[in-house]
Coordinates of C-alpha atoms in Angstrom, one line a residue:
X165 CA 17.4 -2.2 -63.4
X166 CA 17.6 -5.6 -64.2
X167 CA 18.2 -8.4 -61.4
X168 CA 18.6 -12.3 -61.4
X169 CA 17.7 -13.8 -57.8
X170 CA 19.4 -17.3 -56.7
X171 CA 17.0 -19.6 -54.9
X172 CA 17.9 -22.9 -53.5
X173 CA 15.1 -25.2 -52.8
X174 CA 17.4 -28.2 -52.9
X175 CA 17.2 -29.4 -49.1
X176 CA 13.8 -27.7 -48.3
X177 CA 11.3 -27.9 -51.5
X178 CA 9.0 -25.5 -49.5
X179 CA 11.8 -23.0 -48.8
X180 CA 11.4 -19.7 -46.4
X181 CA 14.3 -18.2 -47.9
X182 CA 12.8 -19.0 -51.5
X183 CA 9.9 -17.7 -50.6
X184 CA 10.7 -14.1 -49.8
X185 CA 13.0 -14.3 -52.6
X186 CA 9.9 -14.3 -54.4
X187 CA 8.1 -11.7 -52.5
X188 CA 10.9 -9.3 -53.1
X189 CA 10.8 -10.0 -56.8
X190 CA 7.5 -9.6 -57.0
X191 CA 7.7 -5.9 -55.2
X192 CA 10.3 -4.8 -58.0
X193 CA 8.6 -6.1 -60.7
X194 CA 5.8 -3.6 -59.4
X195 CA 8.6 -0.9 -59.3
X196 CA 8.7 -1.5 -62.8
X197 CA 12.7 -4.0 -62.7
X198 CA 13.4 -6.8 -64.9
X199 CA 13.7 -9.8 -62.6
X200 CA 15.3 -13.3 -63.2
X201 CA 15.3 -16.3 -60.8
X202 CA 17.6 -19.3 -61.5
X203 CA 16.0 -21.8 -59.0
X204 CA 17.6 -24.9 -57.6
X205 CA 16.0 -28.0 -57.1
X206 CA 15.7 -31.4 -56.2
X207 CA 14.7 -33.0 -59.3
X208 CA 11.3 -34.1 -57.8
X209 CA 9.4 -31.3 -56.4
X210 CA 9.0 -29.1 -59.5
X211 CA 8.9 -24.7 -58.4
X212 CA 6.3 -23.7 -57.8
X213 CA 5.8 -20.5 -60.9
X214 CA 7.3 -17.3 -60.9
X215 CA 5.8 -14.6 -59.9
X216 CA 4.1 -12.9 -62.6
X217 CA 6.6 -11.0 -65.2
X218 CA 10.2 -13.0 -63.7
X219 CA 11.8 -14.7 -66.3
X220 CA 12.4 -18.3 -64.4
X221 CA 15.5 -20.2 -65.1
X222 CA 15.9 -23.8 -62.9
X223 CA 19.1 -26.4 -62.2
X224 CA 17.9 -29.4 -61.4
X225 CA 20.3 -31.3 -58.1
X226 CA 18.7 -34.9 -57.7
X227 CA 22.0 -36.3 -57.0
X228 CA 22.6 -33.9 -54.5
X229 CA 19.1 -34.9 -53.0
X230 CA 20.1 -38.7 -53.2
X231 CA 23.3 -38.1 -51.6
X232 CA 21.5 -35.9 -48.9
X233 CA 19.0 -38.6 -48.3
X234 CA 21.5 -41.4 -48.0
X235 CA 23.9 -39.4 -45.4
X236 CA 20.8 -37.9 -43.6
X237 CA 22.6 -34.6 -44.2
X238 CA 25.4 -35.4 -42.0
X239 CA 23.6 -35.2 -38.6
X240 CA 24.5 -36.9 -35.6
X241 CA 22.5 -39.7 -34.3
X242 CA 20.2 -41.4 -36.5
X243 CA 21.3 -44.4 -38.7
X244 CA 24.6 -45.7 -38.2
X245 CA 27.4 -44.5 -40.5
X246 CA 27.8 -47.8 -42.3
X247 CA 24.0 -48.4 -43.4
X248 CA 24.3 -44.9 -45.0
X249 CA 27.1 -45.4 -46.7
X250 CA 25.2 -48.9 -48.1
X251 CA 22.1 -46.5 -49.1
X252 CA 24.5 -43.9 -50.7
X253 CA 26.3 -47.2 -52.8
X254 CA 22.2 -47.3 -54.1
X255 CA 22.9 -44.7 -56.3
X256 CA 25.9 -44.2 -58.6
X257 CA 25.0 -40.3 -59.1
X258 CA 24.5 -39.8 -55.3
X259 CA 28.1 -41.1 -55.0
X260 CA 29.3 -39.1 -57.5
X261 CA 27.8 -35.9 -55.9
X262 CA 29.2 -37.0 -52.7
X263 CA 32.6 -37.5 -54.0
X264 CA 32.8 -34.0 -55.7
X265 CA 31.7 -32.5 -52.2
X266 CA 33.9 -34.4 -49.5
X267 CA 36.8 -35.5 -51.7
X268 CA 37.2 -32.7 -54.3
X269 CA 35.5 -30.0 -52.0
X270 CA 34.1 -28.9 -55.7
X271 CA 29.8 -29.3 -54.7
X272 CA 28.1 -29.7 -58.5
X273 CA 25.5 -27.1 -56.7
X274 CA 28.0 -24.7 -56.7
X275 CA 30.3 -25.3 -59.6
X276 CA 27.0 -25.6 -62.0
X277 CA 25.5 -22.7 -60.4
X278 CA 28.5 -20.6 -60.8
X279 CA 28.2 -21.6 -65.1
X280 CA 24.7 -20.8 -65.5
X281 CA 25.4 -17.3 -63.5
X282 CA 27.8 -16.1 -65.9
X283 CA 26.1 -17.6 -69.1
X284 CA 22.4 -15.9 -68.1
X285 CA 24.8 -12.8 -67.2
X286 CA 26.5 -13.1 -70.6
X287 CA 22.9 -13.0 -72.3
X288 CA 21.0 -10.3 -70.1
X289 CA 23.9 -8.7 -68.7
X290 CA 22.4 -7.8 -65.2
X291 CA 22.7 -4.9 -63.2
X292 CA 22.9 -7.0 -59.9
X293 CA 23.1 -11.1 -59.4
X294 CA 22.0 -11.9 -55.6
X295 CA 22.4 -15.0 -54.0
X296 CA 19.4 -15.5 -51.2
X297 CA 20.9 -17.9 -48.7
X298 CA 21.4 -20.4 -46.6
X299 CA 22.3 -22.7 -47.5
X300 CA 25.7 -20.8 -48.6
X301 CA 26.4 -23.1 -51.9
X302 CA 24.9 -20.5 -54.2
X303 CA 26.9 -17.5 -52.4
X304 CA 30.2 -19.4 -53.1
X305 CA 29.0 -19.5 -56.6
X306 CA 28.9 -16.2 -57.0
X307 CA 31.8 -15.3 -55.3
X308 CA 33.6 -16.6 -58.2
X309 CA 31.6 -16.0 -60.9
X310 CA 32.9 -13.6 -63.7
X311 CA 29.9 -11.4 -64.0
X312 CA 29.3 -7.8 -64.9
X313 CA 26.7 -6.5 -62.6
X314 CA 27.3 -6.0 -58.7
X315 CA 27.7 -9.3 -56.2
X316 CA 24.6 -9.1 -53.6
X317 CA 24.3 -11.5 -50.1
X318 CA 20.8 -11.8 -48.7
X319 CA 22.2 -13.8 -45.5
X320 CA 18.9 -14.5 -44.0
X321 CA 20.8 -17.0 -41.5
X322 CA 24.3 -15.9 -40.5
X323 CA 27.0 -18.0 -41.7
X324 CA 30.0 -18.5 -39.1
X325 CA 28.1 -17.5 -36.4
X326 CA 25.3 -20.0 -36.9
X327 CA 25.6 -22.4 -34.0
X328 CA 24.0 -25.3 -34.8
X329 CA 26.9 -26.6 -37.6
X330 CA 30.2 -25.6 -37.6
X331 CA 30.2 -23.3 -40.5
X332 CA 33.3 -24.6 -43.0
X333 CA 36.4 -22.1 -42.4
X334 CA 34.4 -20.0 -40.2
X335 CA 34.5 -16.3 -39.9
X336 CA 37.8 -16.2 -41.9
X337 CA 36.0 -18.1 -45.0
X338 CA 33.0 -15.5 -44.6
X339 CA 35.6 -12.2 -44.4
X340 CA 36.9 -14.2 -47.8
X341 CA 33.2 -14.3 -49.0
X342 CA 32.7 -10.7 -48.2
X343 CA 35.7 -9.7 -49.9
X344 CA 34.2 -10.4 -53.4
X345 CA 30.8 -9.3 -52.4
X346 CA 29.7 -5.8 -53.1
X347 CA 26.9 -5.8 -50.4
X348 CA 25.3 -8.3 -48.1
X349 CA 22.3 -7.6 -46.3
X350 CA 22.1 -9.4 -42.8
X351 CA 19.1 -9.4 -40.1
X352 CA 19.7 -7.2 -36.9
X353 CA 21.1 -10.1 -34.8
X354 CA 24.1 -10.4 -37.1
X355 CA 25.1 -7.0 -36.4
X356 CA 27.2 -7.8 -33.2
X357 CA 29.4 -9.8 -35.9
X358 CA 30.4 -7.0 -37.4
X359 CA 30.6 -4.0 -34.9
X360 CA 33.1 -5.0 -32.8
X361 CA 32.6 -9.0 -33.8
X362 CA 35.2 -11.1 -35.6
X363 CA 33.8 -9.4 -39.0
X364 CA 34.1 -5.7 -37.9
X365 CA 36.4 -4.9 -41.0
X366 CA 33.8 -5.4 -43.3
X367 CA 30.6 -3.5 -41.6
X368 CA 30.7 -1.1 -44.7
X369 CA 29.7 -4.3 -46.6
X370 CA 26.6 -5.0 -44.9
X371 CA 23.2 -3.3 -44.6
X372 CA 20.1 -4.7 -42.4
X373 CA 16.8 -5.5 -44.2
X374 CA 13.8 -6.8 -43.0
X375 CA 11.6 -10.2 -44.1
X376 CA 9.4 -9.2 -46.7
X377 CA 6.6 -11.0 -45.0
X378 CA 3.9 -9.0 -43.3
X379 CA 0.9 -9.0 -45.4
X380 CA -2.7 -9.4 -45.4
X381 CA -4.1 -12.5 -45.1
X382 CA -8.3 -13.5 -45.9
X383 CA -10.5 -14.4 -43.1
X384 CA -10.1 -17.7 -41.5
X385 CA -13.6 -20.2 -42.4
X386 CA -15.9 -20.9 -39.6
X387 CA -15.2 -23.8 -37.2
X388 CA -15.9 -24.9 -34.1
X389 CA -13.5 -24.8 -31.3
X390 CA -9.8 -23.0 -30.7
X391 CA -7.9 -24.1 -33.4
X392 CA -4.1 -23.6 -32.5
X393 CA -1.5 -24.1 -35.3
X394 CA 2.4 -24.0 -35.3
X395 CA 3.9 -25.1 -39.1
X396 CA 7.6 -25.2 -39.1
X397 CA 10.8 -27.5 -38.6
X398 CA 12.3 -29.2 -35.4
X399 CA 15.9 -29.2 -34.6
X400 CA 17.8 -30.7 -31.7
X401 CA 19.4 -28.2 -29.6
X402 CA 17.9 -25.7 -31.9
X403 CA 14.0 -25.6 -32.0
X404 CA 12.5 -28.4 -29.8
X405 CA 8.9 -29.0 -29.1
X406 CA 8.8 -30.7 -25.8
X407 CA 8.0 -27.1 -24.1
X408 CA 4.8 -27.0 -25.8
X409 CA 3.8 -30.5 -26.0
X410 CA 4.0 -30.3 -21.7
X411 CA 2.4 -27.0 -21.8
X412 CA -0.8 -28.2 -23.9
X413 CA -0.9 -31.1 -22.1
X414 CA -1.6 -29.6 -18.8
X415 CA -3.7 -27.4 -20.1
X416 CA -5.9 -30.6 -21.5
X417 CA -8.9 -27.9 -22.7
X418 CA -11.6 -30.2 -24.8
X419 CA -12.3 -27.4 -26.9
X420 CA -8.1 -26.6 -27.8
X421 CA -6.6 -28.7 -31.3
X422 CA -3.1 -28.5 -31.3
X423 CA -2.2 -28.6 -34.9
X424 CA 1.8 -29.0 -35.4
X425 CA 3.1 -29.3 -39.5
X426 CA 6.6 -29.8 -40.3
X427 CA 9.8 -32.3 -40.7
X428 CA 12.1 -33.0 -38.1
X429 CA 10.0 -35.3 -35.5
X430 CA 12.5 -37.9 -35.5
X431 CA 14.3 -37.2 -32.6
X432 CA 11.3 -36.3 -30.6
X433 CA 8.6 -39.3 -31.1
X434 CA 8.8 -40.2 -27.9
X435 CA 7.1 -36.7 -26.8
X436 CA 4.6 -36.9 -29.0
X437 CA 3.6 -40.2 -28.4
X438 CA 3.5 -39.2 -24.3
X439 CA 1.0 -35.6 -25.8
X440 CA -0.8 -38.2 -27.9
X441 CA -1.9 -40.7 -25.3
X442 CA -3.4 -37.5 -23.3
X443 CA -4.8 -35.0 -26.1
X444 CA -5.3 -38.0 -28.5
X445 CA -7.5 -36.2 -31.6
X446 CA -6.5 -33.1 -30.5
X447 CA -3.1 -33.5 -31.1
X448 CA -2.1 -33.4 -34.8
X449 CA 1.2 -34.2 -36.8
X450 CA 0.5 -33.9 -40.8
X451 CA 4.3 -33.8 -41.6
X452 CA 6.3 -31.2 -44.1
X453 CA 3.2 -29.6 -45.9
X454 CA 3.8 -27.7 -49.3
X455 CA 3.7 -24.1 -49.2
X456 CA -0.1 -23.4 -49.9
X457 CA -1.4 -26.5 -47.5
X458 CA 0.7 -24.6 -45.0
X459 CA -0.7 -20.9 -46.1
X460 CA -4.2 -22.6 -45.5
X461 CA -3.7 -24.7 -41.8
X462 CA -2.5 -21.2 -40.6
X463 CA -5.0 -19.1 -42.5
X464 CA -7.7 -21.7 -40.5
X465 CA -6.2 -21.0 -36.6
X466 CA -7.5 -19.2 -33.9
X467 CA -4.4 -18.8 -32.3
X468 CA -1.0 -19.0 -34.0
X469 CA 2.1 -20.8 -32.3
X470 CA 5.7 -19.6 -32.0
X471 CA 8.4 -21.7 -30.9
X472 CA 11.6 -19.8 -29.6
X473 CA 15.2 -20.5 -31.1
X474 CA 17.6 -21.4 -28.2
X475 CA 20.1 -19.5 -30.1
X476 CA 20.1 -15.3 -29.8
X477 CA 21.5 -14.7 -33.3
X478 CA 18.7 -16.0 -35.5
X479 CA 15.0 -14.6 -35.5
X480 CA 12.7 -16.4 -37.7
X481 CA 11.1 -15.0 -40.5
X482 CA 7.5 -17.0 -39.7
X483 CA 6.5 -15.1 -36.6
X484 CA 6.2 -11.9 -38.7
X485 CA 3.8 -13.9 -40.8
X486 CA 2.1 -14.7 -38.2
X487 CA 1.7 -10.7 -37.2
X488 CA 0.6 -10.3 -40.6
X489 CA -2.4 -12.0 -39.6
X490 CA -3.3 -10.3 -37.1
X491 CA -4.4 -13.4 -35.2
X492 CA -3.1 -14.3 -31.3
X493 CA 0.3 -15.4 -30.6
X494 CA 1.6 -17.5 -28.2
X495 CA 5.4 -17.1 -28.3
X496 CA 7.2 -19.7 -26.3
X497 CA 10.9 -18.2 -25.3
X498 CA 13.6 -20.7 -24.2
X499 CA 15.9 -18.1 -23.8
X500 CA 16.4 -15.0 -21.9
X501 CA 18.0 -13.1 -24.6
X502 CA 15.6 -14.1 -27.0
X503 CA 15.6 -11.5 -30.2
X504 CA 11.7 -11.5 -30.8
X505 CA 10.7 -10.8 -27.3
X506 CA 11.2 -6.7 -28.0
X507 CA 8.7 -7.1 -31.0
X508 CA 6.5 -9.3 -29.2
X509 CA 6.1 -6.7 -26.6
X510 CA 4.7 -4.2 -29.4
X511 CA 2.2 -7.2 -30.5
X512 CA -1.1 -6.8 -28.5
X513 CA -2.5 -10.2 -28.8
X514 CA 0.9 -11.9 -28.0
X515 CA 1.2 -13.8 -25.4
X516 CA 5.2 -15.4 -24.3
X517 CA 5.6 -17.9 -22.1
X518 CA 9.2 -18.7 -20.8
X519 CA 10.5 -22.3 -20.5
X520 CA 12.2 -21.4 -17.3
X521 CA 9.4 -20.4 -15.7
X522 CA 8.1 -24.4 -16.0
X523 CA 4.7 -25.9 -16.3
X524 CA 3.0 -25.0 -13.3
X525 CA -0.7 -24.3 -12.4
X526 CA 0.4 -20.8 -12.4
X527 CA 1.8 -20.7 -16.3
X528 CA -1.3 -23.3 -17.5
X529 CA -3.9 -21.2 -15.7
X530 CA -2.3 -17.8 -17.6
X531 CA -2.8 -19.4 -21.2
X532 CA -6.0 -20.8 -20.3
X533 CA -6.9 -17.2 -19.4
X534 CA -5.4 -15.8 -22.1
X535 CA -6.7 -18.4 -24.7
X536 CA -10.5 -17.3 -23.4
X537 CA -9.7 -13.5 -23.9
X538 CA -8.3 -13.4 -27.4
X539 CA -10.3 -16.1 -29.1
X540 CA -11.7 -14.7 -32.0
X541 CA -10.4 -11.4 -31.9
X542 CA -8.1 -9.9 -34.5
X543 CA -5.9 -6.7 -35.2
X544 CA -6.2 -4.6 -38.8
X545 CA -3.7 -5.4 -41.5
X546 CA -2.8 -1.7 -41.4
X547 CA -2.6 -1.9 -37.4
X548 CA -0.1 -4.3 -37.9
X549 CA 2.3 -2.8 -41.1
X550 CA 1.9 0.3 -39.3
X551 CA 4.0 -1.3 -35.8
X552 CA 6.4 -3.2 -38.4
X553 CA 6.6 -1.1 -41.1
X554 CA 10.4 -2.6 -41.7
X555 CA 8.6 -6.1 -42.4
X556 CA 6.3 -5.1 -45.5
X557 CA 7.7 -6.1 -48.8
X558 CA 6.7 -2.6 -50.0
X559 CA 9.3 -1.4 -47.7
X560 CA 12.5 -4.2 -48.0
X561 CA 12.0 -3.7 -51.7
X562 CA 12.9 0.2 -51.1
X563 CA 15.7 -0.3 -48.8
X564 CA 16.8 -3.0 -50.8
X565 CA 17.2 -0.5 -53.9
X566 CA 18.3 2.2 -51.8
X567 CA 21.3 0.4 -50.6
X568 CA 22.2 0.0 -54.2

């Protein structure tokens, strides 16, 4: 079969979504499929290359980048309305991008994607065109594009349901987006949506499929000391760090770094400032890291951190990375209902740590405890496949073509 794959790097160069995108191409290229990729970018950080035998195709969005830059994305808080509207004047294409999105409700992301869809369909004619998403621009693309081959959703975040932004037309624009879709594949925690959920009439749509994202890793370098790494994004309300930052700060072990990589520190500078002043060297903030400086930091931990989602209906992709490393985990859970706890409980060296249960000498002296019995150790590649078998991309790449 032959396939083209939609990846949007546009607001996240480093993309998780991208990435597995990748991973799964690279599994049915092994299977012997002709894949394409039409990438989207930002105009500055360049894709990284294909994997081996995809044909890549890319659409460049630096307008869209400008424009996102300027508005900070939309988000509340931050600079006030006016200044960004004065950095947004900067830049005549940035305006233009931004008038074609709020005004004319007509993105260039997804009216240029939608053209280059049905002209690379027109020249390879493809058995199936799927959109890996979010962000959703690319989805809406396809949903209109005049194509031959079947309409595929990869919703790796859920759409209406997604809590932290209000999700444009809601459930009813997604039952819309299904309409045209032949088949989306969702995560487990979507599945309430549509089995007995606001999207129950189109459960026939939808299968479930795994992150193509447990596999083997090499062996860390030798070091001195418990190196303990978290790489990932912040959001308010969404993801926050201050849980950690308190918990490593009473724990104040001279032998434990706290390494933590990734964007979205604005909001929370004033807790890392108050962990700085007691870890001081042993607290570390390198900022967004591309994909392979990322691969390495985590690659180069002892123990691997997790930081829970405060919503129930999104799991991320990253702590099945971490599995596949077979290194210690230290999951911290902010809520109850929490969808990773069940496949942290099959995780030997995982240790979760619940917000509600506070920072007290109790909780500090169980991770100390805990970070002096697993240090060092390590669990088999084909331990680990063998407990998520649904996470290897051997096995998303079968149930991928099987749905088909």
């Amino acid at each position: 079969m032959r396939f083209l794959l939609i990846l949007d790097r546009v607001e996240n160069p480093a993309s998780a979504n991208a990435l597995l995108g990748c991973r799964l191409a690279a599994e049915l290229l092994a299977r012997g499929h002709d894949v394409h990729l039409l990438e989207l970018w930002d105009g500055l950080h360049q894709p990284p290359a294909a994997p081996q035998g995809a044909v890549q195709h890319t659409l460049a969005f630096a307008d869209e980048r400008l424009m996102n830059t300027a508005l900070e994305n939309g988000a509340k808080g931050g600079t006030p309305v006016p200044l960004r509207l004065l950095r947004l004047a900067a830049h005549p294409t940035a305006v233009a991008a931004a008038f074609r999105q709020l005004v004319l409700h007509a993105p260039r992301r997804t009216v240029d994607s939608r053209r280059e869809m049905e002209r690379l369909d027109a020249q390879y004619h493809f058995d199936a065109v799927c959109a890996v998403c979010a962000p959703y621009r690319t989805a809406f693309a396809l949903e209109a594009a005049r194509i031959s081959g079947k309409k595929l959703l990869w919703q790796l975040d859920p759409y209406a349901s997604n809590r932290d932004y209000n999700a444009p037309g809601g459930f009813a624009r997604e039952g819309q987006l299904l309409e045209a879709i032949d088949t989306a594949f969702i995560t487990p925690q979507a599945l309430p949506d549509y089995e007995g959920g606001p999207l129950s009439a189109w459960r026939s749509k939808v299968q479930v499929l795994g992150f193509p994202v447990l596999v083997p890793t090499p062996e860390p370098p030798a070091h001195q000391g418990v190196r303990c790494v978290f790489c990932g994004s912040l959001y308010p309300t969404v993801r926050e760090p201050d849980f950690a930052l308190q918990l490593f700060t009473a724990l104040n072990a001279p032998d434990v770094t706290l390494t933590m990589a990734g964007g979205g520190w604005q909001r929370f500078l004033a807790q890392a400032g108050q962990a700085a002043t007691v870890l001081e060297n042993r607290f570390i903030r390198p900022g967004p890291l591309p994909p392979a400086d990322a691969a390495a930091l985590e690659n180069g931990a002892d123990i691997l951190l997790s930081l829970g989602n405060f919503y129930d209906n999104q799991m991320p992709s990253k702590l099945f990375s971490y599995f596949g490393t077979g290194k210690p985990v230290l999951h911290l859970a902010v809520s109850e209902t929490d969808p990773t706890l069940p496949y942290l409980a099959r995780y030997p060296l995982a240790l979760v740590l619940h917000k509600q249960e506070g920072v007290t000498p109790e909780v500090v002296d169980r991770l100390r405890r805990w970070v002096d019995r697993v240090q060092g150790q390590r669990l088999p590649y084909e331990q680990v496949a063998a407990l998520y078998p649904e996470f290897t991309p051997q096995q998303v790449a079968r149930d991928f073509l099987a749905a088909l």
